[in-house]
GROMACS .gro file of C-alpha atoms in nm:
model
  167
    1MET     CA    1   8.858  11.981   5.919
    2ASN     CA    2   9.066  12.062   6.227
    3GLU     CA    3   9.067  11.749   6.443
    4THR     CA    4   9.163  11.758   6.808
    5ARG     CA    5   9.427  11.503   6.898
    6ASN     CA    6   9.433  11.380   7.254
    7ASP     CA    7   9.741  11.221   7.406
    8LYS     CA    8   9.782  11.032   7.732
    9ALA     CA    9  10.026  11.080   8.018
   10THR     CA   10  10.051  10.865   8.329
   11PHE     CA   11  10.202  10.975   8.659
   12ALA     CA   12  10.238  10.833   9.010
   13ALA     CA   13  10.313  11.088   9.282
   14GLY     CA   14  10.167  10.958   9.606
   15CYS     CA   15   9.797  10.955   9.689
   16PHE     CA   16   9.616  10.992   9.358
   17TRP     CA   17   9.338  11.219   9.491
   18GLY     CA   18   9.551  11.532   9.526
   19VAL     CA   19   9.751  11.464   9.212
   20GLU     CA   20   9.429  11.435   9.014
   21ALA     CA   21   9.299  11.764   9.157
   22ALA     CA   22   9.615  11.945   9.044
   23PHE     CA   23   9.598  11.816   8.687
   24ARG     CA   24   9.221  11.862   8.646
   25ARG     CA   25   9.268  12.239   8.685
   26LEU     CA   26   9.498  12.268   8.383
   27ASP     CA   27   9.377  12.418   8.058
   28GLY     CA   28   9.428  12.153   7.792
   29VAL     CA   29   9.365  11.855   8.018
   30THR     CA   30   9.051  11.699   7.873
   31ALA     CA   31   9.006  11.407   8.115
   32THR     CA   32   9.162  11.238   8.415
   33ARG     CA   33   9.113  10.905   8.584
   34VAL     CA   34   9.284  10.756   8.883
   35GLY     CA   35   9.388  10.396   8.902
   36TYR     CA   36   9.666  10.146   8.941
   37THR     CA   37   9.959  10.059   8.718
   38GLY     CA   38  10.310   9.920   8.728
   39GLY     CA   39  10.230   9.596   8.908
   40THR     CA   40  10.168   9.231   8.839
   41VAL     CA   41   9.810   9.170   8.955
   42GLU     CA   42   9.528   9.199   8.702
   43ASP     CA   43   9.235   9.426   8.788
   44PRO     CA   44   9.342   9.500   9.148
   45SER     CA   45   9.119   9.662   9.409
   46TYR     CA   46   9.218   9.958   9.625
   47GLU     CA   47   9.245   9.730   9.928
   48LEU     CA   48   9.470   9.488   9.741
   49VAL     CA   49   9.697   9.768   9.616
   50CYS     CA   50   9.716   9.913   9.969
   51SER     CA   51   9.829   9.575  10.099
   52GLY     CA   52  10.154   9.635   9.913
   53GLY     CA   53  10.163   9.297   9.741
   54THR     CA   54  10.058   9.392   9.388
   55GLY     CA   55  10.351   9.606   9.278
   56HIS     CA   56  10.104   9.867   9.152
   57ALA     CA   57  10.132  10.239   9.218
   58GLU     CA   58   9.840  10.471   9.274
   59ALA     CA   59   9.851  10.662   8.948
   60LEU     CA   60   9.677  10.922   8.739
   61GLU     CA   61   9.607  10.890   8.369
   62VAL     CA   62   9.579  11.232   8.205
   63THR     CA   63   9.422  11.282   7.864
   64PHE     CA   64   9.538  11.610   7.716
   65ASP     CA   65   9.524  11.818   7.401
   66PRO     CA   66   9.887  11.879   7.296
   67GLN     CA   67   9.774  12.188   7.102
   68ARG     CA   68   9.675  12.348   7.433
   69ILE     CA   69   9.924  12.202   7.684
   70SER     CA   70  10.254  12.026   7.623
   71TYR     CA   71  10.378  11.707   7.782
   72ASP     CA   72  10.671  11.911   7.918
   73ASP     CA   73  10.422  12.141   8.094
   74LEU     CA   74  10.254  11.835   8.248
   75LEU     CA   75  10.594  11.719   8.371
   76LYS     CA   76  10.648  12.055   8.542
   77VAL     CA   77  10.325  12.005   8.735
   78PHE     CA   78  10.423  11.647   8.821
   79TRP     CA   79  10.754  11.761   8.975
   80ALA     CA   80  10.590  12.051   9.160
   81GLU     CA   81  10.315  11.840   9.318
   82HIS     CA   82  10.524  11.594   9.517
   83ASP     CA   83  10.864  11.527   9.671
   84PRO     CA   84  11.053  11.308   9.422
   85THR     CA   85  11.325  11.233   9.678
   86GLN     CA   86  11.098  11.027   9.906
   87LEU     CA   87  11.132  10.657   9.832
   88ASN     CA   88  10.801  10.469   9.844
   89ARG     CA   89  10.616  10.741  10.029
   90GLN     CA   90  10.471  11.089  10.013
   91GLY     CA   91  10.426  11.259  10.348
   92TRP     CA   92  10.225  11.033  10.575
   93ASP     CA   93  10.141  10.786  10.297
   94VAL     CA   94  10.397  10.505  10.311
   95GLY     CA   95  10.436  10.205  10.082
   96SER     CA   96  10.547  10.124   9.728
   97GLN     CA   97  10.199  10.214   9.601
   98TYR     CA   98  10.288  10.578   9.679
   99ARG     CA   99  10.614  10.581   9.483
  100SER     CA  100  10.713  10.849   9.235
  101ALA     CA  101  10.698  10.731   8.874
  102ILE     CA  102  10.647  10.853   8.521
  103PHE     CA  103  10.495  10.592   8.288
  104PHE     CA  104  10.575  10.698   7.932
  105HIS     CA  105  10.353  10.620   7.632
  106THR     CA  106  10.592  10.716   7.350
  107PRO     CA  107  10.968  10.737   7.292
  108GLU     CA  108  10.930  11.117   7.290
  109GLN     CA  109  10.769  11.108   7.634
  110GLU     CA  110  11.051  10.888   7.760
  111LEU     CA  111  11.313  11.139   7.641
  112SER     CA  112  11.120  11.430   7.792
  113ALA     CA  113  11.081  11.244   8.121
  114GLN     CA  114  11.452  11.160   8.138
  115ARG     CA  115  11.547  11.520   8.060
  116SER     CA  116  11.304  11.660   8.319
  117LYS     CA  117  11.428  11.414   8.583
  118ALA     CA  118  11.785  11.534   8.525
  119GLU     CA  119  11.664  11.895   8.561
  120ALA     CA  120  11.472  11.807   8.879
  121GLN     CA  121  11.781  11.640   9.021
  122GLY     CA  122  11.981  11.954   8.954
  123GLY     CA  123  11.740  12.166   9.154
  124THR     CA  124  11.671  11.924   9.438
  125ILE     CA  125  11.842  11.855   9.766
  126GLY     CA  126  11.867  11.479   9.782
  127ARG     CA  127  11.852  11.205   9.522
  128VAL     CA  128  11.550  11.197   9.293
  129VAL     CA  129  11.410  10.842   9.314
  130THR     CA  130  11.141  10.879   9.046
  131GLU     CA  131  11.111  10.575   8.822
  132ILE     CA  132  11.068  10.621   8.448
  133LEU     CA  133  10.898  10.317   8.299
  134PRO     CA  134  10.698  10.222   7.989
  135ALA     CA  135  10.324  10.259   8.041
  136GLY     CA  136  10.157   9.925   8.086
  137GLN     CA  137   9.804   9.820   8.166
  138PHE     CA  138   9.618  10.091   8.358
  139TYR     CA  139   9.340   9.967   8.585
  140GLN     CA  140   9.083  10.232   8.668
  141ALA     CA  141   9.020  10.270   9.040
  142GLU     CA  142   8.678  10.229   9.192
  143ASP     CA  143   8.421  10.501   9.110
  144TYR     CA  144   8.434  10.654   9.457
  145HIS     CA  145   8.803  10.744   9.397
  146GLN     CA  146   8.737  10.935   9.073
  147GLN     CA  147   8.741  11.314   9.134
  148TYR     CA  148   8.736  11.225   9.504
  149LEU     CA  149   8.821  11.572   9.635
  150GLU     CA  150   8.593  11.751   9.391
  151LYS     CA  151   8.298  11.539   9.501
  152ARG     CA  152   8.367  11.645   9.860
  153GLY     CA  153   8.421  12.014   9.792
  154GLN     CA  154   8.788  11.995   9.883
  155ALA     CA  155   9.073  12.159   9.695
  156ALA     CA  156   9.360  11.944   9.818
  157CYS     CA  157   9.483  11.660  10.032
  158HIS     CA  158   9.823  11.610   9.876
  159VAL     CA  159  10.139  11.723  10.052
  160GLY     CA  160  10.246  11.935   9.752
  161LEU     CA  161   9.903  12.089   9.717
  162ARG     CA  162   9.897  12.178  10.086
  163ARG     CA  163  10.228  12.355  10.040
  164VAL     CA  164  10.089  12.558   9.748
  165ALA     CA  165   9.759  12.634   9.924
  166SER     CA  166   9.927  12.762  10.239
  167GLY     CA  167  10.184  12.954  10.075
   0.00000   0.00000   0.00000
């Protein structure tokens, strides 16, 4: 029997709504959920995370079929969908909850993330500030945040997505 194996990847790249929309379109991504990770407060709310005192980032957890899409391909989308040189912000969204981070789930993901960050740095003007950290507890965001743009018939809100859509 040919079993499908699903892996997880976790990314923070600014406001999670636009990042989720970008990843949901990919063949091989079987599920997404937005939430909070990287902080110290258990089961935080959106309002608490936005206050800046939790240490959490708005993040996206991607479940994917590695037979259909590779982790390296997911990393390419991650780098393309935001500006990794902006410290604790993306566009108009400012605060540590909007930081750029890759939360790895395996040693192989860590190596791939480090390699891709070095490649991104080579092709970027400015210093790439993306954090690469072990994945910790992921707290799913409130239901109204899940597939937020899809539910509203919107294609994008994210700075990187706007750039792609207009151009």
